[in-house]
mmCIF file of C-alpha atoms in Angstrom:
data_model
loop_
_atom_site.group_PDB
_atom_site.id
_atom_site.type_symbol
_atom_site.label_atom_id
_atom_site.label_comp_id
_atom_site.label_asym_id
_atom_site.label_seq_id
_atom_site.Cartn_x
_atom_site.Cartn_y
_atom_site.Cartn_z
ATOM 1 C CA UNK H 257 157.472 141.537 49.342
ATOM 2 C CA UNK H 258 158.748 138.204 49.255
ATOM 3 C CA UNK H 259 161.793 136.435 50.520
ATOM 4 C CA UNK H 260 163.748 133.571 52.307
ATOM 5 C CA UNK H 261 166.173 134.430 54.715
ATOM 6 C CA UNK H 262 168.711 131.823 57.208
ATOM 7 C CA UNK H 263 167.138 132.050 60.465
ATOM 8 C CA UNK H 264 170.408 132.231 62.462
ATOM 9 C CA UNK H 265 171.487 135.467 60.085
ATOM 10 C CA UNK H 266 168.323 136.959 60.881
ATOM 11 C CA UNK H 267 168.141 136.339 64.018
ATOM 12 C CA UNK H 268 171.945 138.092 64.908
ATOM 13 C CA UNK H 269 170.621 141.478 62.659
ATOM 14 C CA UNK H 270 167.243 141.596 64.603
ATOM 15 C CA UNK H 271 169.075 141.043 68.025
ATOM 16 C CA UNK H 272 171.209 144.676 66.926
ATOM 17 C CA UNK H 273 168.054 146.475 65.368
ATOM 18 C CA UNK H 274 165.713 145.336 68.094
ATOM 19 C CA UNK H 275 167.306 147.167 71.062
ATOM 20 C CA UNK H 276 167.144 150.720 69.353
ATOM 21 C CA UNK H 277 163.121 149.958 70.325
ATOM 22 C CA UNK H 278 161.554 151.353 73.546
ATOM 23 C CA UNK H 279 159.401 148.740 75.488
ATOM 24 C CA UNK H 280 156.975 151.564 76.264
ATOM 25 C CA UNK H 281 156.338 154.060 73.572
ATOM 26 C CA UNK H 282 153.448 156.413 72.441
ATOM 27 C CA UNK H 283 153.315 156.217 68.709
ATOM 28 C CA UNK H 284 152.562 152.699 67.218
ATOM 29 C CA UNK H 285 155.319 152.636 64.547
ATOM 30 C CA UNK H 286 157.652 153.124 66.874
ATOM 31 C CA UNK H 287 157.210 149.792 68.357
ATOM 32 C CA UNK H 288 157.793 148.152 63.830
ATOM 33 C CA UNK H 289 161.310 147.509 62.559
ATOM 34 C CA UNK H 290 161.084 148.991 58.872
ATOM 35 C CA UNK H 291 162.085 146.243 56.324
ATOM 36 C CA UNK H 292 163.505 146.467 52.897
ATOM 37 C CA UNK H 293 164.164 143.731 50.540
ATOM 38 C CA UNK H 294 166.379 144.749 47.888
ATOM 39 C CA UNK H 295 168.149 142.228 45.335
ATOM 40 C CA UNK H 296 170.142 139.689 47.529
ATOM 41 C CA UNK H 297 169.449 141.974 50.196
ATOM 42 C CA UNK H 298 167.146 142.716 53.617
ATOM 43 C CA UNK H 299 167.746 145.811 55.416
ATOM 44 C CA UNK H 300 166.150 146.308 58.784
ATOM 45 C CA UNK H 301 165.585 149.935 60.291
ATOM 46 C CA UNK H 302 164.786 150.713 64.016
ATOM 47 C CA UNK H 303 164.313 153.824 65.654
ATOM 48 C CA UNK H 304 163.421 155.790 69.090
ATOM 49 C CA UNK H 305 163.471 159.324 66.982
ATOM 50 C CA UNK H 306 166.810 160.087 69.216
ATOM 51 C CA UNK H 307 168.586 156.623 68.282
ATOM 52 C CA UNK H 308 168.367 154.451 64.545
ATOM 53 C CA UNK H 309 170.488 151.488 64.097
ATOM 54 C CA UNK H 310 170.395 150.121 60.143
ATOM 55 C CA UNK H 311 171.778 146.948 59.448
ATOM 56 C CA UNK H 312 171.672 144.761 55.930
ATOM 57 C CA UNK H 313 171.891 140.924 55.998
ATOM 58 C CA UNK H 314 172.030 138.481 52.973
ATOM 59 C CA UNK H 315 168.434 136.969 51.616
ATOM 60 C CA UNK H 316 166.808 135.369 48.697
ATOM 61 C CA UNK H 317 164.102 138.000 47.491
ATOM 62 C CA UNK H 318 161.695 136.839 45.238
ATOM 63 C CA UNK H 319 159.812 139.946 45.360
ATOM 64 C CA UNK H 320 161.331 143.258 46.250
ATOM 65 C CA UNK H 321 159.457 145.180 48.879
ATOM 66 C CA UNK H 322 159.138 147.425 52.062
ATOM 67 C CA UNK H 323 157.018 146.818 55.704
ATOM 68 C CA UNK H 324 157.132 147.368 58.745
ATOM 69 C CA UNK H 325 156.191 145.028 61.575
ATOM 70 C CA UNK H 326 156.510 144.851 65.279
ATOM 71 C CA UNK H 327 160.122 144.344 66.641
ATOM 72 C CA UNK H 328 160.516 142.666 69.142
ATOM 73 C CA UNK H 329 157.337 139.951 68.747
ATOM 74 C CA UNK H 330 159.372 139.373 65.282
ATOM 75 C CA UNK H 331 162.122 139.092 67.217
ATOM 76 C CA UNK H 332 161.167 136.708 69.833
ATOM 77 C CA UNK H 333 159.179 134.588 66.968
ATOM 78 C CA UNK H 334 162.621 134.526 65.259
ATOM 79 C CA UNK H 335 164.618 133.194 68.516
ATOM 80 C CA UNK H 336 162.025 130.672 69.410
ATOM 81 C CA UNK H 337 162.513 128.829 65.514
ATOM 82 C CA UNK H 338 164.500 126.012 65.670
ATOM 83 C CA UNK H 339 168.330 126.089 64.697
ATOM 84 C CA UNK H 340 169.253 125.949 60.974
ATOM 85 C CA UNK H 341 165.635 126.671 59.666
ATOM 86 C CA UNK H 342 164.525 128.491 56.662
ATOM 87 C CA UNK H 343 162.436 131.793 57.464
ATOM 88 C CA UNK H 344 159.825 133.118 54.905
ATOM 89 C CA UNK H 345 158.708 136.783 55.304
ATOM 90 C CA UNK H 346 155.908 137.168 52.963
ATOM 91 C CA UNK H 347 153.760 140.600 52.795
ATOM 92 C CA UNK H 348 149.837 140.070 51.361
ATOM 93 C CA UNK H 349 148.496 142.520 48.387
ATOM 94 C CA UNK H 350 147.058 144.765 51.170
ATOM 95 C CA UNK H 351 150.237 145.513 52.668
ATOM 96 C CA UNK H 352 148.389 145.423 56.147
ATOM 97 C CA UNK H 353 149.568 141.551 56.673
ATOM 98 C CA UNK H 354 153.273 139.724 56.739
ATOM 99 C CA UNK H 355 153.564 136.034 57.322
ATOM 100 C CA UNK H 356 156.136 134.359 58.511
ATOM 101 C CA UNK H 357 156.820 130.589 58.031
ATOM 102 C CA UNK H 358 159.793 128.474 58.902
ATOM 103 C CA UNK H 359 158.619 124.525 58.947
ATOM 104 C CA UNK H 360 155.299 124.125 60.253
ATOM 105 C CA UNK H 361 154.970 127.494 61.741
ATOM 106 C CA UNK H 362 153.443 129.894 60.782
ATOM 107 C CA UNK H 363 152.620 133.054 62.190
ATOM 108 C CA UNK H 364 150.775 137.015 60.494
ATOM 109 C CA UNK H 365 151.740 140.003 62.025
ATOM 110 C CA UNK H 366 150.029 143.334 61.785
ATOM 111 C CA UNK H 367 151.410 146.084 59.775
ATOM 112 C CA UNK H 368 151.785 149.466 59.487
ATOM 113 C CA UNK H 369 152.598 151.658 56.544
ATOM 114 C CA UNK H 370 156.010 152.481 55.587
ATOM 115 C CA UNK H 371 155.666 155.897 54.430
ATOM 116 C CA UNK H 372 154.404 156.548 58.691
ATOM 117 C CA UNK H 373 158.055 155.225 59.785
ATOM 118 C CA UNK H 374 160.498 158.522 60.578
ATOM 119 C CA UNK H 375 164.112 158.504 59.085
ATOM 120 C CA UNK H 376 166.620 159.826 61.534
ATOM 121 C CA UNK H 377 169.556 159.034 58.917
ATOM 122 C CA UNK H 378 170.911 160.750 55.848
ATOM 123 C CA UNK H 379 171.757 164.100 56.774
ATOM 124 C CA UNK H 380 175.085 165.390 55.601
ATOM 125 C CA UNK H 381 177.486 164.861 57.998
ATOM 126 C CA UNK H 382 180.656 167.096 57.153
ATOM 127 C CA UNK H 383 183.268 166.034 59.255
ATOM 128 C CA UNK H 384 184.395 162.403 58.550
ATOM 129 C CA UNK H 385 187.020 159.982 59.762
ATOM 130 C CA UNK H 386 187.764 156.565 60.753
ATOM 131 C CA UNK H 387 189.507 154.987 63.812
ATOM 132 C CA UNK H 388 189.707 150.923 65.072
ATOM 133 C CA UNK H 389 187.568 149.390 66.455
ATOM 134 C CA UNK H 390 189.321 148.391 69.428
ATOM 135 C CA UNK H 391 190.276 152.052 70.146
ATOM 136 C CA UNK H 392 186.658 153.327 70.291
ATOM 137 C CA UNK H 393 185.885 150.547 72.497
ATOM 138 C CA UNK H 394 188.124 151.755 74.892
ATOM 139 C CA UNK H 395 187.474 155.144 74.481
ATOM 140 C CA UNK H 396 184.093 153.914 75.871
ATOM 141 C CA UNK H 397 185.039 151.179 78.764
ATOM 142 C CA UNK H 398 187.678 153.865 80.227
ATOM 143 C CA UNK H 399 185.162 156.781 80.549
ATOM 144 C CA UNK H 400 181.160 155.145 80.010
ATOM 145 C CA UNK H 401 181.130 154.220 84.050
ATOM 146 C CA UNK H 402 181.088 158.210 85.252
ATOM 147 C CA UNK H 403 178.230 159.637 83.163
ATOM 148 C CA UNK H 404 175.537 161.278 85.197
ATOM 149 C CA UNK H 405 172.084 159.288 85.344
ATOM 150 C CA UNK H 406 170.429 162.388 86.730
ATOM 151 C CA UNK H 407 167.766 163.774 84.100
ATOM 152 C CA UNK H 408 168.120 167.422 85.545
ATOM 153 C CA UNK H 409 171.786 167.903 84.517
ATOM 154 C CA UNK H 410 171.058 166.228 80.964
ATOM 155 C CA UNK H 411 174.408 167.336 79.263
ATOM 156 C CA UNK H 412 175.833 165.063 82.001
ATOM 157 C CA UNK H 413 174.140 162.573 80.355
ATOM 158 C CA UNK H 414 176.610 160.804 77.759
ATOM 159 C CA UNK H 415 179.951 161.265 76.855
ATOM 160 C CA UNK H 416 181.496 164.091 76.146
ATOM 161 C CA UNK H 417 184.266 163.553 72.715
ATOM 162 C CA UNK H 418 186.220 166.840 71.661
ATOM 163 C CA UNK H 419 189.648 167.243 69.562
ATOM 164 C CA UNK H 420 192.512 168.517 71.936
ATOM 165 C CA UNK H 421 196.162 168.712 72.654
ATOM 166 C CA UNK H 422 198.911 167.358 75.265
ATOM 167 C CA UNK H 423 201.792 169.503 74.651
ATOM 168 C CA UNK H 424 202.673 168.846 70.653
ATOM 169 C CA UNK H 425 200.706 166.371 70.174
ATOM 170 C CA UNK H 426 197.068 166.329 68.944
ATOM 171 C CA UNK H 427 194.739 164.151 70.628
ATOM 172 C CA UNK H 428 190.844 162.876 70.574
ATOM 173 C CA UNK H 429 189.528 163.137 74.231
ATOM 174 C CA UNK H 430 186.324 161.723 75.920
ATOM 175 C CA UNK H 431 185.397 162.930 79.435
ATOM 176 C CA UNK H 432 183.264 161.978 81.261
ATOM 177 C CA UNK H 433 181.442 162.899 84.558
ATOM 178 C CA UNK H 434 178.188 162.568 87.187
ATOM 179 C CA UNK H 435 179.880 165.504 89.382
ATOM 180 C CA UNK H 436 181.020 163.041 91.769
ATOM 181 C CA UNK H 437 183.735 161.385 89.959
ATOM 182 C CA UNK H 438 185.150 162.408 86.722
ATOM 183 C CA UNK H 439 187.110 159.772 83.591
ATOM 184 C CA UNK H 440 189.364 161.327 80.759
ATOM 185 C CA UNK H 441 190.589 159.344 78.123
ATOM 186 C CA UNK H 442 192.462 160.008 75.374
ATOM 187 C CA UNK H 443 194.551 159.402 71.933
ATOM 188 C CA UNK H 444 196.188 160.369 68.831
ATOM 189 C CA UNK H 445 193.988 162.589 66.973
ATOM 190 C CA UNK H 446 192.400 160.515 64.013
ATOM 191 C CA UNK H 447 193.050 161.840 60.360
ATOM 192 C CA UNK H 448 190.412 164.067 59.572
ATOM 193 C CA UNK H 449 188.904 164.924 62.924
ATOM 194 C CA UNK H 450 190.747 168.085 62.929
ATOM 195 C CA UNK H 451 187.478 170.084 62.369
ATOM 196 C CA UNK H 452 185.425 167.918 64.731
ATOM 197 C CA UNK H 453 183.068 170.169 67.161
ATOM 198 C CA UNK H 454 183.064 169.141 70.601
ATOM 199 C CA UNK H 455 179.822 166.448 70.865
ATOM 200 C CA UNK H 456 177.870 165.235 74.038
ATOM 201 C CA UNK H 457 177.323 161.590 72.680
ATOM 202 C CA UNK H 458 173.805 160.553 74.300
ATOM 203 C CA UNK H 459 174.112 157.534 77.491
ATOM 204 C CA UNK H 460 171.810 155.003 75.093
ATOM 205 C CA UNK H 461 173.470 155.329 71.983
ATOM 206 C CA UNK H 462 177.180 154.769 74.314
ATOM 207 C CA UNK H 463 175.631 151.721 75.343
ATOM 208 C CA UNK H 464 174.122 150.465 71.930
ATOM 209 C CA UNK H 465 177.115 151.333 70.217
ATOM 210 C CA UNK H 466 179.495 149.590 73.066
ATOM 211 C CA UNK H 467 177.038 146.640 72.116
ATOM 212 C CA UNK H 468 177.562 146.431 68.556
ATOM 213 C CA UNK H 469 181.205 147.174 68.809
ATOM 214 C CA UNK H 470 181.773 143.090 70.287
ATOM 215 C CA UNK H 471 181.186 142.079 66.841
ATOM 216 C CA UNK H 472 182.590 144.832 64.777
ATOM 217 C CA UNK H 473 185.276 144.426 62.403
ATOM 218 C CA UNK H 474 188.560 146.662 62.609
ATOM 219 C CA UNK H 475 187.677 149.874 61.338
ATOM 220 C CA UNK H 476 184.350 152.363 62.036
ATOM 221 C CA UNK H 477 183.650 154.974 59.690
ATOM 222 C CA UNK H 478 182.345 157.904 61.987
ATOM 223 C CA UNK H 479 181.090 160.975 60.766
ATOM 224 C CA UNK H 480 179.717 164.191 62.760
ATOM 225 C CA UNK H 481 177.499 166.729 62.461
ATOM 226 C CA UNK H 482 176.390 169.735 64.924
ATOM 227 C CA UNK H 483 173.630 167.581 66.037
ATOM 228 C CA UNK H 484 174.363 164.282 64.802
ATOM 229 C CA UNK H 485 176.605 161.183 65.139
ATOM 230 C CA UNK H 486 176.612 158.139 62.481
ATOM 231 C CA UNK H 487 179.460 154.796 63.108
ATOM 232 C CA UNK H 488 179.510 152.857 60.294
ATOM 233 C CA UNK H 489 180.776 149.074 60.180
ATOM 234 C CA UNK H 490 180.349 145.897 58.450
ATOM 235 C CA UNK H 491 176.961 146.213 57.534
ATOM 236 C CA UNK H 492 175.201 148.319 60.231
ATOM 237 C CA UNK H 493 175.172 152.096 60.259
ATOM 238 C CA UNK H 494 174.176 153.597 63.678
ATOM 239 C CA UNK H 495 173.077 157.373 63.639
ATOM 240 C CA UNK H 496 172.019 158.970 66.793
ATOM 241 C CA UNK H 497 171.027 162.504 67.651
ATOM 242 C CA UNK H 498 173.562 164.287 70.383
ATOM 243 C CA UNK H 499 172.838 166.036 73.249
ATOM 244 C CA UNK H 500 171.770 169.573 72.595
ATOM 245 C CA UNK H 501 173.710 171.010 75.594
ATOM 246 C CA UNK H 502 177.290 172.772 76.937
ATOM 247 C CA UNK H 503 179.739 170.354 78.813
ATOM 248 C CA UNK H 504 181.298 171.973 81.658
ATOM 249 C CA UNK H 505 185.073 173.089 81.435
ATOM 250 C CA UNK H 506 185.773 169.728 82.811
ATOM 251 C CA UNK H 507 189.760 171.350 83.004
ATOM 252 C CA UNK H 508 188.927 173.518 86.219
ATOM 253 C CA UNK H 509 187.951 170.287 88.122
ATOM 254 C CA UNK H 510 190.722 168.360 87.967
ATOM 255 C CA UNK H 511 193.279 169.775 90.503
ATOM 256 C CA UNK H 512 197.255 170.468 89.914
ATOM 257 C CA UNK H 513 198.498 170.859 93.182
ATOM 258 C CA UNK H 514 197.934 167.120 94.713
ATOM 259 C CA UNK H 515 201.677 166.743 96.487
ATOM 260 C CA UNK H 516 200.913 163.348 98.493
ATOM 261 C CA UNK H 517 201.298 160.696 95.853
ATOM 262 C CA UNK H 518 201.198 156.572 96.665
ATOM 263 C CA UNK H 519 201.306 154.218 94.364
ATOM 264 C CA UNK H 520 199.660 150.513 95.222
ATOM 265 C CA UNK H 521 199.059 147.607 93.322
ATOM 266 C CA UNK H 522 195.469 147.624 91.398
ATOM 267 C CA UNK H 523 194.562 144.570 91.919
ATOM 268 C CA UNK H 524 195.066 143.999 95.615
ATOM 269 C CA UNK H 525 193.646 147.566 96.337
ATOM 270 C CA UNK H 526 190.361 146.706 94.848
ATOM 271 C CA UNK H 527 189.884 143.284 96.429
ATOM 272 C CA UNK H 528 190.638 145.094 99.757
ATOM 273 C CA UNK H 529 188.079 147.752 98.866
ATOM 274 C CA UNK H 530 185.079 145.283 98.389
ATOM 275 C CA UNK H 531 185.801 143.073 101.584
ATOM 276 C CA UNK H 532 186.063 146.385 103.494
ATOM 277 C CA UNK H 533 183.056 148.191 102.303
ATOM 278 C CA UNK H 534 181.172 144.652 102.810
ATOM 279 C CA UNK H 535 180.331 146.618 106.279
ATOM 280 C CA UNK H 536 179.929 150.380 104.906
ATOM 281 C CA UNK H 537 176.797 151.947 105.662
ATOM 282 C CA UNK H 538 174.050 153.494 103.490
ATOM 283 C CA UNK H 539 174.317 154.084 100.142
ATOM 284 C CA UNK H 540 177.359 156.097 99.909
ATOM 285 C CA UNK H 541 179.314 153.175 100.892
ATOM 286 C CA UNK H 542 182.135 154.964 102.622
ATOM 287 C CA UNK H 543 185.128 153.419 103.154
ATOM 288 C CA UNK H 544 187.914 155.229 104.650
ATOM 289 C CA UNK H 545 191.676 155.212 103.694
ATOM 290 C CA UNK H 546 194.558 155.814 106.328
ATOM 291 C CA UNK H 547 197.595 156.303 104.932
ATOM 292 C CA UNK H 548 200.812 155.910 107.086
ATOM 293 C CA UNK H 549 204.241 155.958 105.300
ATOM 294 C CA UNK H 550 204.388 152.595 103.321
ATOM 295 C CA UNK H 551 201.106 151.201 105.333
ATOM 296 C CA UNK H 552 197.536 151.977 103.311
ATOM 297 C CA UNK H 553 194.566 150.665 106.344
ATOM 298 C CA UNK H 554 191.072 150.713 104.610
ATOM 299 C CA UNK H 555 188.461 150.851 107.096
ATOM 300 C CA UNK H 556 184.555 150.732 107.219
ATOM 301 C CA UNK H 557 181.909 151.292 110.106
ATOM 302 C CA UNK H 558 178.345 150.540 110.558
ATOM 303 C CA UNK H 559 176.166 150.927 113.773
ATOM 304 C CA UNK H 560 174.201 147.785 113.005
ATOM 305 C CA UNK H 561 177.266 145.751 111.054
ATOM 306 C CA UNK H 562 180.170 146.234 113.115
ATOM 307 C CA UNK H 563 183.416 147.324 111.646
ATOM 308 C CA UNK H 564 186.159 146.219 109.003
ATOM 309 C CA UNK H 565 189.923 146.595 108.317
ATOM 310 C CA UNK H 566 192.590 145.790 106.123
ATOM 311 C CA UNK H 567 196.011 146.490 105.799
ATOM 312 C CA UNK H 568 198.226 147.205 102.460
ATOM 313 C CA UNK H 569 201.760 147.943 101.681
ATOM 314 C CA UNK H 570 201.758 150.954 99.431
ATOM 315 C CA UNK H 571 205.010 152.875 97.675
ATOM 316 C CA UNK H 572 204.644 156.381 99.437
ATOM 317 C CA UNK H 573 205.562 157.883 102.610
ATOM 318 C CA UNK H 574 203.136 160.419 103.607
ATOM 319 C CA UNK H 575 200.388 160.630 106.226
ATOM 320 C CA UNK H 576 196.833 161.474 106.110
ATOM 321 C CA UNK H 577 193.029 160.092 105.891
ATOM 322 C CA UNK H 578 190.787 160.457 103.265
ATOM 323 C CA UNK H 579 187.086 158.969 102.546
ATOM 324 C CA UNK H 580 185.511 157.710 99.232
ATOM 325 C CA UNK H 581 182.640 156.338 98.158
ATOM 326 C CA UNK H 582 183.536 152.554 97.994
ATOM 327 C CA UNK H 583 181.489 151.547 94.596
ATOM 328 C CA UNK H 584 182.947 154.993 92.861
ATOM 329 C CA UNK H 585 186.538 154.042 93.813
ATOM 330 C CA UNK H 586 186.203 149.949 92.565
ATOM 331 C CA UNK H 587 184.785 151.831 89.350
ATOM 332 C CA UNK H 588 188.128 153.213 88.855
ATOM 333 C CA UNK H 589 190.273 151.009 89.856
ATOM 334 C CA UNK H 590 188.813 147.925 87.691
ATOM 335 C CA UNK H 591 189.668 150.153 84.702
ATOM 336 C CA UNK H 592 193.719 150.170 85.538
ATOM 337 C CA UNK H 593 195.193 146.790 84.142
ATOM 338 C CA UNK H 594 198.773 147.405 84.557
ATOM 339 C CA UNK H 595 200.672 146.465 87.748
ATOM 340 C CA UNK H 596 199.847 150.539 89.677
ATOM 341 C CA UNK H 597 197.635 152.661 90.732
ATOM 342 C CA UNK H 598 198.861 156.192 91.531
ATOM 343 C CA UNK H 599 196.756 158.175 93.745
ATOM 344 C CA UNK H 600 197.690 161.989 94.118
ATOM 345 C CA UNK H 601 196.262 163.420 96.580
ATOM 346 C CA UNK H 602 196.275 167.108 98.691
ATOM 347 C CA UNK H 603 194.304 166.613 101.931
ATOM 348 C CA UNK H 604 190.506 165.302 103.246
ATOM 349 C CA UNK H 605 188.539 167.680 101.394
ATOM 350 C CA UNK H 606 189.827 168.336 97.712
ATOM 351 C CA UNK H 607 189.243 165.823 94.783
ATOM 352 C CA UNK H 608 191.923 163.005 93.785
ATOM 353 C CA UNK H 609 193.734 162.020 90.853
ATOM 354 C CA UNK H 610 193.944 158.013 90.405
ATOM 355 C CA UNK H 611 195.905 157.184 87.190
ATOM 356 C CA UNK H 612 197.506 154.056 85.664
ATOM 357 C CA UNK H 613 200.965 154.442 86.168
ATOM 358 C CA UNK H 614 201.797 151.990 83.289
ATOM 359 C CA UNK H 615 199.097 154.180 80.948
ATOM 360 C CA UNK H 616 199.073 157.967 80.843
ATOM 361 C CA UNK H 617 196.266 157.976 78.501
ATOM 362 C CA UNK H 618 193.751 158.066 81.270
ATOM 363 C CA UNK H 619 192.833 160.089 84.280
ATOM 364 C CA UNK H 620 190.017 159.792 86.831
ATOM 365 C CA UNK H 621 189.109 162.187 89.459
ATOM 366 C CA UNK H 622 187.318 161.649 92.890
ATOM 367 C CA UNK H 623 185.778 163.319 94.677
ATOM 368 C CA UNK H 624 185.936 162.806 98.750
ATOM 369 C CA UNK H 625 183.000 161.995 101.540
ATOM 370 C CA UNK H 626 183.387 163.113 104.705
ATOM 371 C CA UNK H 627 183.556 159.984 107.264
#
């Protein structure tokens, strides 16, 4: 294998494949992006065995080929060339060898065989559809903040994407939820995801994909299996294994009887909710909420900080006090951009719906702490 490749172009498809690689792994090849240089073109291949992330870039190959060498060394011997160069990626007879050149530098890297490198990619995936990109990314940023990090509930563990219904209309819906707090998101029902089985989508690939997605062009080709998940855009395809689990009938959780509703400005409420919990003790970071007709007073305590409280005019006119977890609640709000939040609430102890009032396309409930 033989070829000359931009370093800058390189360098951007490395940066995507790279981060599919665990720092710490077990088996060798794990640690080796697979490369294939085709005519005009180099495709680089990274997996975990859960995760793969393909992407193709533009090169000159003299000599069509396949390796695979250690990712992220390439990758940091990539980044460290200077701006504009020229890289050569040259594998010796033996296959065991691949130098790299760009100006005076050159550098051999140990490889391993291709035939050892596992291929998570290319099953048949039989439901198929498309959606833009800016739609899946905020399918992501509205609901990615609740999933569980706790390995012992592992179907908590990602995002949960399912085809659904509000009244007549069809809808794709992502949930969300650590048991603590809970995000729904959702919107018209793509053509062809009629048939789509409700998928757990794993925490890493949600964040490599969320990744990817700041570059990605306007539409991703997504197809779905019972086990597996490709997106497919410009030139990267991203397949990833899904969690082999049942999400909980997130519908039972969020309450319909919340009577108390106030509506406050986003903004101001979540400025008021980091000063105040500047004081909050412990890790829950409580941070209590008084309400008093068309006065909201957030309050925090601490036996070795002292105390904290600020006042905010709310649209409401009922009475009652409430605690949340302060981090939880700023989580939520930061994902409301219009001009309210509407809380709806029933009394101390039962969760809370928080919703944009400008946006009914998402939900979030909370759950209380007792302060």
């Amino acid at each position: 294998m033989k070829l000359t490749i931009d370093r800058a172009a390189l360098l951007r498809s490395l940066s995507h494949v790279q981060s599919a690689v665990e720092r710490r792994n077990t088996i060798p090849i794990l640690a080796n992006v697979l490369l294939r240089a085709e005519e005009g073109t180099l495709t680089m291949t990274t997996t975990d065995m859960d995760l793969e992330i393909n992407e193709s870039v533009a090169a000159t190959v003299q000599a069509p080929g396949a390796t695979t060498a250690p990712a992220h060394t390439l990758h940091d011997i990539i980044r460290k060339m200077p701006d504009g160069s020229a890289i050569e990626l040259v594998v010796d007879g033996s296959g065991n060898t691949m130098t790299v050149k760009a100006g005076r530098s050159t550098f051999k890297l140990s490889c391993l065989p291709v035939g050892d490198f596992p291929e998570l990619g290319g099953s048949d995936m039989p439901v198929n559809f498309a959606m833009p990109a800016a739609e899946l990314r905020a399918l992501i940023d509205r609901t990615k903040f609740a999933m569980s990090t706790e390995e012992t509930r592992y179907y908590l563990n990602g995002i949960y994407i399912h085809a659904g219904a509000n009244g007549n209309l069809k809808v794709l819906r992502a949930v969300a939820t650590d048991g603590h707090r809970l995000a729904r998101f959702e919107m018209p029902l793509p053509d062809g995801a009629d048939t789509m089985p409700g998928v757990i989508i794993p925490r890493k690939a949600v964040g490599e994909l969320r990744k990817l997605l700041d570059e990605a062009a306007d539409t991703i080709e997504i197809g779905l299996s019972q086990s597996k998940v490709r997106f497919a855009f410009d030139h990267i395809v991203m397949t990833s294994k899904l969690v082999d689990g049942t999400f909980p009938n997130y519908e039972q959780v969020i309450p319909t009887g919340n009577t108390k509703v106030v509506e406050v400005n986003p903004k101001l409420f979540s400025g008021a909710i980091d000063r105040v919990s500047t004081i909050s003790d412990g890790k829950s970071r409580a941070v209590k909420i008084a309400l008093n007709g068309k006065t909201m007073t957030l309050s925090a305590n601490s036996p070795d900080s002292g105390s904290a409280t600020e006042d905010l005019e709310v649209n409401g006119n009922d009475n009652m006090e409430i605690g949340f977890n302060a981090r939880y609640l700023m989580d939520i709000t930061s994902q409301i951009s219009g001009d309210g939040c509407r809380m709806m609430l029933a009394d101390a102890a039962s969760p809370t719906i928080i919703q944009d009032t400008s946006d009914p396309s998402a939900l979030y409930v909370l759950m209380p702490l007792r302060v």
